[in-house]
Short mmCIF file of C-alpha atoms and ligand atoms in Angstrom, two decimals:
data_model
loop_
_atom_site.label_atom_id
_atom_site.label_comp_id
_atom_site.label_asym_id
_atom_site.label_seq_id
_atom_site.Cartn_x
_atom_site.Cartn_y
_atom_site.Cartn_z
CA MET N 196 92.49 110.65 121.43
CA SER N 197 89.36 109.65 123.48
CA ARG N 198 89.20 106.88 126.10
CA GLY N 199 88.63 103.38 125.18
CA PRO N 200 89.81 99.73 124.83
CA THR N 201 93.51 99.37 124.32
CA LEU N 202 95.67 96.84 122.69
CA ARG N 203 99.46 96.09 122.99
CA LEU N 204 101.10 97.82 120.15
CA ASP N 205 102.62 94.95 118.70
CA ARG N 206 99.47 92.72 118.97
CA LEU N 207 97.29 95.38 117.46
CA LEU N 208 99.68 95.64 114.45
CA ALA N 209 100.14 92.09 114.32
CA ASN N 210 96.15 91.62 114.19
CA LEU N 211 95.99 94.25 111.41
CA GLY N 212 98.39 92.11 109.16
CA TYR N 213 101.54 93.97 109.33
CA GLY N 214 103.62 90.98 110.46
CA SER N 215 104.59 88.82 113.32
CA ARG N 216 104.25 90.49 116.88
CA ARG N 217 108.15 89.77 116.84
CA GLU N 218 108.41 91.94 113.76
CA MET N 219 106.28 94.43 115.16
CA GLN N 220 108.82 94.87 118.24
CA ALA N 221 111.54 95.30 115.99
CA LEU N 222 110.01 97.92 114.07
CA ALA N 223 109.18 99.70 117.06
CA LYS N 224 112.76 99.59 118.60
CA ASN N 225 114.06 101.02 115.36
CA GLY N 226 111.65 104.08 115.71
CA ARG N 227 109.42 103.19 112.68
CA ILE N 228 106.34 103.37 114.70
CA THR N 229 105.14 106.92 115.68
CA LEU N 230 102.27 108.05 118.26
CA ASP N 231 101.50 111.87 117.46
CA GLY N 232 104.84 112.07 115.67
CA GLU N 233 106.78 110.53 118.62
CA PRO N 234 108.59 107.20 118.01
CA LEU N 235 106.93 104.70 120.34
CA ARG N 236 109.85 102.05 120.74
CA ASP N 237 108.06 99.78 123.47
CA ALA N 238 105.91 97.45 121.67
CA ASP N 239 104.47 96.23 124.92
CA LYS N 240 102.93 99.75 125.00
CA HIS N 241 98.95 99.66 125.27
CA VAL N 242 97.60 101.99 122.50
CA PRO N 243 93.87 103.17 122.51
CA ILE N 244 91.60 101.38 119.86
CA THR N 245 89.64 104.35 118.46
CA ARG N 246 88.38 105.02 115.21
CA ASP N 247 90.60 107.96 114.76
CA LEU N 248 93.79 105.81 115.38
CA PRO N 249 95.16 106.21 111.97
CA GLU N 250 95.40 109.95 112.56
CA HIS N 251 97.68 109.34 115.18
CA LEU N 252 99.63 106.17 114.77
CA ARG N 253 101.98 105.73 111.79
CA LEU N 254 104.22 103.31 110.50
CA ASP N 255 107.15 104.38 108.19
CA GLY N 256 105.21 107.69 108.31
CA LYS N 257 102.20 106.35 106.71
CA PRO N 258 98.90 106.22 108.76
CA ILE N 259 98.15 102.69 110.12
CA ASP N 260 94.90 100.84 108.60
CA PRO N 261 92.28 101.33 110.38
CA PRO N 262 91.65 99.12 113.76
CA PRO N 263 89.06 96.51 114.26
CA GLY N 264 85.28 97.47 114.03
CA ILE N 265 85.30 98.28 110.62
CA ALA N 266 82.54 98.00 107.81
CA LEU N 267 82.94 98.32 103.98
CA MET N 268 80.62 99.10 101.33
CA LEU N 269 81.97 97.47 97.68
CA HIS N 270 80.80 98.01 94.36
CA LYS N 271 80.99 94.24 93.61
CA PRO N 272 81.79 93.40 89.82
CA LEU N 273 80.56 90.18 87.86
CA GLY N 274 82.73 87.62 87.93
CA VAL N 275 84.04 87.24 91.70
CA THR N 276 82.88 85.13 94.32
CA CYS N 277 81.83 85.94 97.82
CA SER N 278 84.15 83.20 99.49
CA HIS N 279 86.95 82.97 101.55
CA LYS N 280 88.11 79.21 100.08
CA GLU N 281 86.66 78.89 96.15
CA ALA N 282 89.29 78.84 93.24
CA GLY N 283 89.10 82.19 91.33
CA PRO N 284 88.71 85.75 91.89
CA LEU N 285 87.43 86.41 95.11
CA VAL N 286 85.77 89.79 96.53
CA TYR N 287 88.54 89.70 99.37
CA ASP N 288 91.21 90.15 96.36
CA LEU N 289 89.82 93.46 95.88
CA LEU N 290 90.93 94.66 99.39
CA PRO N 291 94.59 95.20 100.25
CA THR N 292 96.30 92.23 100.47
CA ARG N 293 97.64 92.88 104.01
CA TRP N 294 93.78 93.02 105.09
CA ARG N 295 93.56 89.04 104.29
CA MET N 296 95.81 88.64 107.58
CA ARG N 297 93.33 90.74 109.77
CA GLU N 298 92.18 89.56 113.04
CA PRO N 299 89.09 89.20 113.11
CA ALA N 300 88.79 88.57 109.80
CA ILE N 301 86.86 90.50 107.42
CA SER N 302 83.79 88.67 105.66
CA THR N 303 80.76 89.57 103.69
CA ILE N 304 77.64 90.64 105.14
CA GLY N 305 75.30 87.88 103.23
CA ARG N 306 76.52 87.00 99.62
CA LEU N 307 75.91 87.99 95.98
CA ASP N 308 76.14 85.51 93.53
CA LYS N 309 79.23 85.34 91.10
CA ASP N 310 76.96 86.74 88.33
CA THR N 311 75.40 89.58 90.49
CA SER N 312 77.02 93.05 90.86
CA GLY N 313 76.21 95.99 92.96
CA LEU N 314 76.35 96.79 96.80
CA LEU N 315 78.03 94.46 98.83
CA LEU N 316 78.51 95.09 102.53
CA LEU N 317 81.72 93.53 104.35
CA THR N 318 82.87 93.88 108.38
CA ASP N 319 85.02 92.46 110.96
CA ASP N 320 82.14 93.13 113.46
CA GLY N 321 80.04 89.93 114.03
CA ALA N 322 77.46 91.64 115.88
CA LEU N 323 77.04 94.26 113.17
CA LEU N 324 76.80 91.28 110.65
CA HIS N 325 74.37 89.47 112.64
CA ARG N 326 72.29 92.54 112.98
CA VAL N 327 72.02 93.25 109.16
CA ILE N 328 71.33 89.69 108.18
CA SER N 329 68.65 88.96 111.10
CA PRO N 330 65.46 88.82 109.68
CA LYS N 331 64.14 91.16 112.74
CA SER N 332 66.09 93.82 111.18
CA HIS N 333 63.87 93.81 107.85
CA VAL N 334 66.65 95.45 105.83
CA ALA N 335 65.13 95.48 102.55
CA LYS N 336 67.54 94.87 99.51
CA ARG N 337 66.71 96.37 96.02
CA TYR N 338 68.11 94.59 92.63
CA ARG N 339 67.76 95.81 89.13
CA VAL N 340 66.57 93.01 87.32
CA THR N 341 67.02 91.97 83.50
CA LEU N 342 64.99 89.50 82.03
CA ASP N 343 65.20 87.29 79.02
CA ARG N 344 61.42 87.25 78.07
CA PRO N 345 58.97 90.32 78.69
CA LEU N 346 57.03 90.54 81.78
CA THR N 347 53.37 89.40 81.49
CA GLY N 348 52.22 92.00 83.77
CA GLU N 349 51.10 89.48 86.47
CA GLU N 350 54.42 89.23 88.39
CA ALA N 351 54.13 92.32 90.88
CA GLU N 352 50.70 91.06 92.19
CA THR N 353 52.26 87.55 92.59
CA PHE N 354 55.14 88.83 94.45
CA ALA N 355 53.34 91.31 96.69
CA ALA N 356 50.82 88.47 97.73
CA GLY N 357 53.52 86.43 99.36
CA GLY N 358 53.24 82.85 99.76
CA LEU N 359 55.05 82.12 96.36
CA MET N 360 56.93 78.50 97.12
CA LEU N 361 60.41 78.25 95.18
CA GLU N 362 61.38 74.95 93.94
CA GLY N 363 62.69 72.67 96.67
CA GLU N 364 61.61 74.77 99.64
CA THR N 365 58.88 74.09 102.27
CA LYS N 366 58.52 77.67 103.76
CA PRO N 367 56.64 80.31 101.33
CA LEU N 368 58.27 83.43 100.41
CA LEU N 369 57.23 86.93 102.44
CA PRO N 370 55.90 89.67 100.18
CA ALA N 371 58.13 91.48 97.60
CA VAL N 372 57.73 94.63 96.02
CA MET N 373 58.43 94.63 92.13
CA GLU N 374 58.23 97.83 90.10
CA THR N 375 58.39 97.77 86.14
CA LEU N 376 60.97 99.83 84.38
CA SER N 377 60.44 98.29 80.86
CA PRO N 378 59.18 95.16 79.16
CA THR N 379 62.33 93.49 80.55
CA GLN N 380 63.91 95.53 83.16
CA ALA N 381 62.48 95.57 86.87
CA LEU N 382 63.38 96.64 90.51
CA LEU N 383 62.79 94.31 93.00
CA THR N 384 62.58 94.63 96.80
CA LEU N 385 63.00 91.77 99.09
CA THR N 386 63.13 91.98 102.96
CA GLU N 387 64.66 88.09 103.03
CA GLY N 388 67.71 86.47 101.41
CA ARG N 389 67.41 83.09 100.22
CA TYR N 390 69.60 81.27 97.97
CA HIS N 391 69.61 82.69 94.26
CA GLN N 392 66.23 84.18 95.46
CA VAL N 393 65.66 86.74 92.63
CA ARG N 394 66.50 84.22 89.91
CA ARG N 395 64.32 81.57 91.81
CA MET N 396 61.60 83.78 92.02
CA PHE N 397 61.63 84.84 88.28
CA ALA N 398 62.00 81.23 87.35
CA ALA N 399 58.89 80.27 89.51
CA VAL N 400 56.98 82.82 87.21
CA GLY N 401 58.51 81.35 83.91
CA ASN N 402 61.00 83.93 83.23
CA HIS N 403 64.89 84.02 83.22
CA VAL N 404 67.20 86.71 84.74
CA THR N 405 70.01 87.51 82.70
CA ALA N 406 71.26 90.18 84.81
CA LEU N 407 71.14 91.10 88.24
CA HIS N 408 72.32 94.27 90.28
CA ARG N 409 72.01 95.05 93.73
CA GLU N 410 71.37 98.84 94.06
CA SER N 411 70.70 99.45 98.05
CA MET N 412 70.24 97.76 101.24
CA GLY N 413 67.85 99.59 103.61
CA GLY N 414 68.39 103.27 103.03
CA LEU N 415 72.09 102.80 101.93
CA ASN N 416 72.26 103.10 98.07
CA LEU N 417 75.15 102.00 96.12
CA PRO N 418 77.08 105.27 95.52
CA ASP N 419 77.32 106.51 92.04
CA ASP N 420 81.03 107.43 91.99
CA LEU N 421 81.89 104.26 93.69
CA ALA N 422 82.99 102.37 90.38
CA ALA N 423 82.76 98.19 89.74
CA GLY N 424 85.59 96.88 91.74
CA GLU N 425 86.16 99.79 94.22
CA TYR N 426 85.46 99.77 97.98
CA ARG N 427 85.08 102.33 100.72
CA LEU N 428 85.19 102.44 104.71
CA MET N 429 81.54 103.17 105.99
CA SER N 430 81.04 105.89 108.22
CA GLU N 431 78.68 105.65 110.96
CA ALA N 432 75.97 107.46 109.37
CA ASP N 433 76.21 104.71 106.39
CA VAL N 434 75.90 101.98 108.82
CA ALA N 435 72.85 104.00 110.29
CA ALA N 436 71.20 104.38 107.13
CA VAL N 437 71.21 100.60 106.29
CA PHE N 438 68.84 100.23 109.13
CA GLY N 439 66.83 103.47 108.39
N1 LIG A 533 69.20 86.85 94.54
C1 LIG A 533 69.99 86.33 93.56
O1 LIG A 533 69.30 85.47 92.77
N2 LIG A 533 71.26 86.39 93.21
C2 LIG A 533 71.78 87.28 94.38
O2 LIG A 533 73.11 87.41 94.10
C3 LIG A 533 71.31 88.01 94.88
C4 LIG A 533 69.75 87.68 95.20
#
């Protein structure tokens, strides 16, 4: 295992949501936790926090969950909310139950509406979260939009010019790129993330969005083999692709 930060075994497992520190101490004493196959009976012992820790540390023979510093990509289905608190199905319900007790907590990087599907990133790394949502990072988000009425043919130019003012706002929008796929379907790429932005942009040009799906963030596309409701740990290359 490589060198790096360490954490007491009981604190690490408690922070991963396995139970209280006292419970973790009891598990260790009973030989249920192993490091490279050897029982680790002393829960005071510090273990290195590395990405490959699950390959070394096991509880009841099973690799432990990934340690803090994770990023996930989720194929958000329709009908779930990006909130920790609201009633009804939440995106966090799609993750293992134990992960709700993780410390630091996992949060979505930005949000998608309840009625929007597609690529949603989550992390417990506050610095990463801020880097992705910071306007300075210019992470472009691409949406597939289905519309109620046929496009007029003027929308792409209107959006590309920038300066569109959304209802109730005082700051004009930055330019956005729209590509027409069919009379009622388009791809729209945004570099900012205002509340209900896509829906409000089309409302501003007299149309109505009937379906909305996010296909990519920066250079990271929603993988074809990630079904709605499924998530996957992001590799370092996936994270780099967001900024690529
Ligand atoms: N724009 C919207 O209107 N909704 C989303 O979920 C994302 C962008």
